[in-house]
Short mmCIF file of N, CA and C in Angstrom, two decimals:
data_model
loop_
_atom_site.label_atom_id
_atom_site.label_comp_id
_atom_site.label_asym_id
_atom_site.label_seq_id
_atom_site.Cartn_x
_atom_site.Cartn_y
_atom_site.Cartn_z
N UNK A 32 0.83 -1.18 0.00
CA UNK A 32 0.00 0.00 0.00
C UNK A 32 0.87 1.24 0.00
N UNK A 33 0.13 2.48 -0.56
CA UNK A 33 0.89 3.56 -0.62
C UNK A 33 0.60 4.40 0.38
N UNK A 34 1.20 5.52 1.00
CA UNK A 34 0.92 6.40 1.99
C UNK A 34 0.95 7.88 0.78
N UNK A 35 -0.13 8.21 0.85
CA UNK A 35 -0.24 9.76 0.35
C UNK A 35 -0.46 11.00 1.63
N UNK A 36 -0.06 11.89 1.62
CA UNK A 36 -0.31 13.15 2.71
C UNK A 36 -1.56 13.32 2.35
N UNK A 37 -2.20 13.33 1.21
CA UNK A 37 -3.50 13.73 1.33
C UNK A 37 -4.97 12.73 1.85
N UNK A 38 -5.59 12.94 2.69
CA UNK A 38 -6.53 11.88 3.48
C UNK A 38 -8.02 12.14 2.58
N UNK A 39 -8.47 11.10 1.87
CA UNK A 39 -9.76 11.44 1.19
C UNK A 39 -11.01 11.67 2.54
N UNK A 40 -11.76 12.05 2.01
CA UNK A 40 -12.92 12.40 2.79
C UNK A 40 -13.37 10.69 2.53
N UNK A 41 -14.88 10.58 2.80
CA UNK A 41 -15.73 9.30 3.04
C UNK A 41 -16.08 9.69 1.76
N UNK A 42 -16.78 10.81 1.29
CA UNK A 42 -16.75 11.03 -0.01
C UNK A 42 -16.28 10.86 -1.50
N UNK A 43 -15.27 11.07 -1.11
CA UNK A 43 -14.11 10.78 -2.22
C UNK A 43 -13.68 9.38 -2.16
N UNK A 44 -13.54 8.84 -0.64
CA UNK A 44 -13.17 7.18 -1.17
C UNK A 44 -14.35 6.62 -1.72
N UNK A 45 -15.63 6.94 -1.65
CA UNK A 45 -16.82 5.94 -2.13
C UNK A 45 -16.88 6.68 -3.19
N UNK A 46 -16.69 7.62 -3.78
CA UNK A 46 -16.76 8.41 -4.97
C UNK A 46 -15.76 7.03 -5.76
N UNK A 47 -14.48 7.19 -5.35
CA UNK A 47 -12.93 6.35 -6.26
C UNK A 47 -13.67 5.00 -6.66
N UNK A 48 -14.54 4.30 -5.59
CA UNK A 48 -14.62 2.70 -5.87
C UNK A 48 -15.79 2.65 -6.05
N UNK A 49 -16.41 3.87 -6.40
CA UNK A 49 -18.16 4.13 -7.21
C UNK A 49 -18.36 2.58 -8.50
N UNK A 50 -17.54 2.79 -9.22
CA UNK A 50 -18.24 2.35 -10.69
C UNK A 50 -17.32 0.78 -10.44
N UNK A 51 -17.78 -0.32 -11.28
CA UNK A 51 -16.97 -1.39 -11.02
C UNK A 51 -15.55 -1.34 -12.23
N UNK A 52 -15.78 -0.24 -12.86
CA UNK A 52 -14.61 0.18 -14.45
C UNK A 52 -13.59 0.86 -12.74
N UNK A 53 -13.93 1.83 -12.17
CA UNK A 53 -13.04 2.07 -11.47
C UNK A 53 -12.50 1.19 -10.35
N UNK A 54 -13.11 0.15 -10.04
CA UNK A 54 -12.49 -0.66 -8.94
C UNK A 54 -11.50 -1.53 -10.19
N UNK A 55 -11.83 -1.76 -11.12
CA UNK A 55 -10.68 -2.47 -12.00
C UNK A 55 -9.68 -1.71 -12.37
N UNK A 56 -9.55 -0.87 -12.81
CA UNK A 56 -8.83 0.02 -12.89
C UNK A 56 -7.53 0.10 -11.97
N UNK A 57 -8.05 0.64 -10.64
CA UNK A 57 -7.58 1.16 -9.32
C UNK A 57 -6.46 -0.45 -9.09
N UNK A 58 -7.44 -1.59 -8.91
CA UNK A 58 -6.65 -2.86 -8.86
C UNK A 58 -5.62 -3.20 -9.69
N UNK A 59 -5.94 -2.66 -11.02
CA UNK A 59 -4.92 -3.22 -12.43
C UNK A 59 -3.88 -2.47 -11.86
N UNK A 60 -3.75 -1.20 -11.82
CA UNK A 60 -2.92 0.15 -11.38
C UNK A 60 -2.47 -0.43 -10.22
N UNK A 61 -2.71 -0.82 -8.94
CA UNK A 61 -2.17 -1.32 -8.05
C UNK A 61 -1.09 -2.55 -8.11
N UNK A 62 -1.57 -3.20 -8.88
CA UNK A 62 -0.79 -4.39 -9.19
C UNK A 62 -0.10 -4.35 -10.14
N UNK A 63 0.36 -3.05 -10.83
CA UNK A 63 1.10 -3.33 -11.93
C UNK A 63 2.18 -2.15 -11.37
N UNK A 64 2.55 -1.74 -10.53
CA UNK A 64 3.74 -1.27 -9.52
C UNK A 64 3.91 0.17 -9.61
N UNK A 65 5.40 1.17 -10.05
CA UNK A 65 4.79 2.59 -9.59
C UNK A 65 4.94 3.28 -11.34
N UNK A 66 5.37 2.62 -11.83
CA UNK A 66 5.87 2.75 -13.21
C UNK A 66 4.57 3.87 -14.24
N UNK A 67 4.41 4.48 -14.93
CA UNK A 67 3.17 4.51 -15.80
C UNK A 67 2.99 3.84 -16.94
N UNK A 68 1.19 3.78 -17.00
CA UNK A 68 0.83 2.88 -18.12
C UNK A 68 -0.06 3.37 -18.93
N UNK A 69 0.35 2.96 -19.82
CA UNK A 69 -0.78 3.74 -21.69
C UNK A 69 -2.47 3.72 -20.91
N UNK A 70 -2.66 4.41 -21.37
CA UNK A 70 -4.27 4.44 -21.34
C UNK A 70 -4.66 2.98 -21.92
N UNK A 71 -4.10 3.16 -23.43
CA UNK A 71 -4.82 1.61 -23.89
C UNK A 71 -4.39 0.58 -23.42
N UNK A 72 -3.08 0.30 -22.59
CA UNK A 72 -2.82 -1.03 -21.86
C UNK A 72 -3.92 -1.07 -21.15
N UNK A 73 -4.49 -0.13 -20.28
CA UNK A 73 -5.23 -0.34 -19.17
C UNK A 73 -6.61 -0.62 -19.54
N UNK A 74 -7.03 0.09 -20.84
CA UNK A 74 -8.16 -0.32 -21.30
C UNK A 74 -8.43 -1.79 -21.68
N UNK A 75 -6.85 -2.39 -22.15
CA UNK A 75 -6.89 -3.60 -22.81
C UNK A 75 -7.55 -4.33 -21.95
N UNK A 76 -6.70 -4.03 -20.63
CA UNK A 76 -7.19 -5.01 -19.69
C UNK A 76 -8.29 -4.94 -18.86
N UNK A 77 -8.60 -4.14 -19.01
CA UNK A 77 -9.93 -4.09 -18.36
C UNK A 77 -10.96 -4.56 -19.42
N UNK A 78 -11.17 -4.35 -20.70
CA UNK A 78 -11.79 -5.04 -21.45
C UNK A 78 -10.99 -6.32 -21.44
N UNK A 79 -10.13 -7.14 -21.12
CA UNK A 79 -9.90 -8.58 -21.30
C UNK A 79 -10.96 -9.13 -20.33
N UNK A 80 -10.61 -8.01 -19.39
CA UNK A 80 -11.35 -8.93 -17.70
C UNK A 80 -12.91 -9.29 -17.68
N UNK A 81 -13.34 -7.91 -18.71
CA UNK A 81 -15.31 -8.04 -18.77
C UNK A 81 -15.62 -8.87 -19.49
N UNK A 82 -16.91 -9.58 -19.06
CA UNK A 82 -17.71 -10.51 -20.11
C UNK A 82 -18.57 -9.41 -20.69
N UNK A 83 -18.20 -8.17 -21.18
CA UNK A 83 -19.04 -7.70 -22.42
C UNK A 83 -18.72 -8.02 -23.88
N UNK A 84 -19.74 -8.41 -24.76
CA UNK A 84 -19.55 -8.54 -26.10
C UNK A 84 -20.63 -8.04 -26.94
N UNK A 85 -21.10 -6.69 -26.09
CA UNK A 85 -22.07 -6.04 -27.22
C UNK A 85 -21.81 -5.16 -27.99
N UNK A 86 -20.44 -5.01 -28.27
CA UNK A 86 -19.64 -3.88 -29.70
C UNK A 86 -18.57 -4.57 -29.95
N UNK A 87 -18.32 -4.10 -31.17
CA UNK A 87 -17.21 -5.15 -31.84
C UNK A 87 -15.64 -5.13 -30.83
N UNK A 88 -14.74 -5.43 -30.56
CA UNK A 88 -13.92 -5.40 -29.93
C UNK A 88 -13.37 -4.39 -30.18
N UNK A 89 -12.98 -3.58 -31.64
CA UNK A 89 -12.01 -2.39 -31.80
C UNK A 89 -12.84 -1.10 -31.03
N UNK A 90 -14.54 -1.40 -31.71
CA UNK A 90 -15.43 -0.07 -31.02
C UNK A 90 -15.15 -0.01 -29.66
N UNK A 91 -15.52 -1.22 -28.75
CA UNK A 91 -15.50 -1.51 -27.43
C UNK A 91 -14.06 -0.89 -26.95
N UNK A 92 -12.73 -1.15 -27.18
CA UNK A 92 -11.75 -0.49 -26.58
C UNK A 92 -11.71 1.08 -26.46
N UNK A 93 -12.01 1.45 -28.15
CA UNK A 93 -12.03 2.62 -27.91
C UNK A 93 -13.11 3.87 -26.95
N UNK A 94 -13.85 2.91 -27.31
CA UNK A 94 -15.07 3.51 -26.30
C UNK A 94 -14.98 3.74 -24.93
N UNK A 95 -14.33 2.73 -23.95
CA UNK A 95 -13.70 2.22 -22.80
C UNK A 95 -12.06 3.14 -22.62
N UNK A 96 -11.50 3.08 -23.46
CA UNK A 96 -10.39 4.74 -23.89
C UNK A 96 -10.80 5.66 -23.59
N UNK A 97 -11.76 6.26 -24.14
CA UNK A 97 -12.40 7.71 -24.00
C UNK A 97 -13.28 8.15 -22.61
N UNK A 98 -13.25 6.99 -22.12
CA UNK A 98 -14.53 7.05 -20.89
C UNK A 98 -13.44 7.01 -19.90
N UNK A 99 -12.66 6.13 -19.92
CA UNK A 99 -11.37 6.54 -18.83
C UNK A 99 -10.16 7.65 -18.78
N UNK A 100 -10.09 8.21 -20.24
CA UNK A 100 -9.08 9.15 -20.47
C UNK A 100 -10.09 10.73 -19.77
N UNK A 101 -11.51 10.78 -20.34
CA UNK A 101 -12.36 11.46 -20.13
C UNK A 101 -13.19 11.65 -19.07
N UNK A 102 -12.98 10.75 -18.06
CA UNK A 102 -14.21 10.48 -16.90
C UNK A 102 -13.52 10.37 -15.65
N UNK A 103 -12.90 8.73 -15.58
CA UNK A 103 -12.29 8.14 -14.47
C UNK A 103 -11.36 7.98 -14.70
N UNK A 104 -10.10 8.85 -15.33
CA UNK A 104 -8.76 8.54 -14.70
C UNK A 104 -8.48 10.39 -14.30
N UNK A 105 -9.64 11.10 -14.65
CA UNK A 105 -9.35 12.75 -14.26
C UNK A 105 -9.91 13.22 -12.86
N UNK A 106 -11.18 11.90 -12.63
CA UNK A 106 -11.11 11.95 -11.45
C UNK A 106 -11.20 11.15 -10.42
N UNK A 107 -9.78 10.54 -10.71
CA UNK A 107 -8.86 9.58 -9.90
C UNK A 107 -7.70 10.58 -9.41
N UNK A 108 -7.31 11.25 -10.40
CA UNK A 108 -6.56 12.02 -10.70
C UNK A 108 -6.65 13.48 -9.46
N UNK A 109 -8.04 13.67 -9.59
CA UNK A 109 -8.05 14.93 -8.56
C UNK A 109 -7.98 14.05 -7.05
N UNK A 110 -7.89 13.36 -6.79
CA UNK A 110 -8.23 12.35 -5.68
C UNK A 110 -7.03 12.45 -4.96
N UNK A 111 -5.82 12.12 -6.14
CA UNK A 111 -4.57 12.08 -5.23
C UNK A 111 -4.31 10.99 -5.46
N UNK A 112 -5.01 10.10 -5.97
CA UNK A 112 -4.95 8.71 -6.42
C UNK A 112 -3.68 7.96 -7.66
N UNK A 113 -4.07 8.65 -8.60
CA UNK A 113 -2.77 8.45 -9.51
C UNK A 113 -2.35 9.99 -10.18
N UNK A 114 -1.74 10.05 -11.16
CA UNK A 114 -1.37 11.54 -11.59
C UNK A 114 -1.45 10.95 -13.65
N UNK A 115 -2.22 12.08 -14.34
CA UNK A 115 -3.06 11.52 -15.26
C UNK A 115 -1.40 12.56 -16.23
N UNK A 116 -1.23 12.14 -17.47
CA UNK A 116 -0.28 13.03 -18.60
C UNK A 116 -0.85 12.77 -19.57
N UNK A 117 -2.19 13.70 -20.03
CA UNK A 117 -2.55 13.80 -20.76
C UNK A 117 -2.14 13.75 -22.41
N UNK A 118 -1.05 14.18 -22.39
CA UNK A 118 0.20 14.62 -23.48
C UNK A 118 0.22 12.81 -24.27
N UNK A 119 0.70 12.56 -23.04
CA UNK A 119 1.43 10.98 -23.27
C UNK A 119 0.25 9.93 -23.13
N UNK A 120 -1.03 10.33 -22.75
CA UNK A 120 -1.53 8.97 -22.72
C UNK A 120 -1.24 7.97 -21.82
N UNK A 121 -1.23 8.09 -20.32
CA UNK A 121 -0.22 7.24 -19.54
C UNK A 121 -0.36 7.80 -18.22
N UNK A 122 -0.73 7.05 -16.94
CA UNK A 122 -1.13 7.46 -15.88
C UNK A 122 -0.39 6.48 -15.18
N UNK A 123 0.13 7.20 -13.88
CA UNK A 123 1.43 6.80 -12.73
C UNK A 123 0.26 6.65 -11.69
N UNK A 124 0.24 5.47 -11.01
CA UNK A 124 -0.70 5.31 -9.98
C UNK A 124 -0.19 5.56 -8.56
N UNK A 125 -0.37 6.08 -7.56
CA UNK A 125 0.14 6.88 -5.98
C UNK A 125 -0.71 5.86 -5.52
N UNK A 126 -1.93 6.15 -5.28
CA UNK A 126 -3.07 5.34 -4.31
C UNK A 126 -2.80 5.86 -2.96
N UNK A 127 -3.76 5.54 -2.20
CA UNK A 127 -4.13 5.93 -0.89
C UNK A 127 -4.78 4.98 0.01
N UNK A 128 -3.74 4.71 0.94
CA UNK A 128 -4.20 3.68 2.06
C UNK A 128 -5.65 3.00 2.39
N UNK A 129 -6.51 4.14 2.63
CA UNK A 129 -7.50 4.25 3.25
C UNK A 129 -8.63 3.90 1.91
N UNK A 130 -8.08 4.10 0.57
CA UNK A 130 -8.86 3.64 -0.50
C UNK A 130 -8.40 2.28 -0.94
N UNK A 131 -7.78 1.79 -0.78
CA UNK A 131 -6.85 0.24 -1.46
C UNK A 131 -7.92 -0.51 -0.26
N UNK A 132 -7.47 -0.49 1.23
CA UNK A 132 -8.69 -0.95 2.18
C UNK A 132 -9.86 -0.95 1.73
N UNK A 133 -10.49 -0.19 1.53
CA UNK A 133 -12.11 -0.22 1.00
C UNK A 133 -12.05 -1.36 -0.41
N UNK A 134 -10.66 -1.34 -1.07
CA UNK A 134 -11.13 -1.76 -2.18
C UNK A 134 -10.96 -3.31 -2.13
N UNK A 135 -10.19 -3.88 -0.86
CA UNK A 135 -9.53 -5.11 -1.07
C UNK A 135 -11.36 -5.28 0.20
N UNK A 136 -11.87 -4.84 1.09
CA UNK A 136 -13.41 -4.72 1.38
C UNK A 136 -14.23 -5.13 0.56
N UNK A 137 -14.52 -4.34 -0.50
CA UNK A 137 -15.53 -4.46 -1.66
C UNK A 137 -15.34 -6.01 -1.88
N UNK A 138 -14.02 -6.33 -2.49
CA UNK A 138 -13.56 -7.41 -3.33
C UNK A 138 -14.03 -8.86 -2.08
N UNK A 139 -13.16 -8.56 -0.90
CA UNK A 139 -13.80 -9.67 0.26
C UNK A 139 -14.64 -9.76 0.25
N UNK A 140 -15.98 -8.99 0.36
CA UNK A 140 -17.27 -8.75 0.86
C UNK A 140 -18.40 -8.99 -0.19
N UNK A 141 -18.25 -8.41 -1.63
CA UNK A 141 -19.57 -8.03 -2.30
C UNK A 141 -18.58 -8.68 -3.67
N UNK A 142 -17.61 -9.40 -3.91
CA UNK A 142 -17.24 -9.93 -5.27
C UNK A 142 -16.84 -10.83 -5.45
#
């Protein structure tokens, strides 16, 4: 786990592990160490992990691209959570104690 100075509210951690795209995410990012990773690696894998098959696979990535470059990695990003480079396509994951807990919770509890 990581230690950040900044402490989320109750808000902001149930905000981070809101959607189940962001609890995959947050996990992929956790487990893949402090390094940064392409937007589309992360998309890859998060589309490997879903049983969706209602758009063709190229639509489906990109779609899943734009919703995380655009949605949930900007605000992961204000969180303190990871740090987003827009430029590059490629987000460095930090994480926060008190959110990784809730998330390894969720996963014990409700998955």
């Amino acid at each position: 786990m990581n230690q950040q100075s900044h402490s989320p509210t109750v808000e902001e951690a149930l905000q981070a592990v809101q959607t189940g795209r962001r609890r995959q995410a947050l996990r992929y990012l956790e487990g893949n160490g402090d390094g940064p990773v392409e937007v589309a690696t992360l998309a890859d894998a998060l589309r490997n992990s879903a049983d969706s098959t209602t758009a063709p696979p190229s639509r489906e990535k990109e779609r899943l691209e734009v919703t995380l470059h655009h949605v949930d990695l900007p605000k992961l990003d204000e969180m303190g959570l990871l740090e987003c480079d827009r430029q590059h396509r490629t987000v460095s994951y930090h994480g926060i104690d008190a959110v990784e807990e809730l998330l390894t919770f969720i996963a014990d509890t409700f998955e």
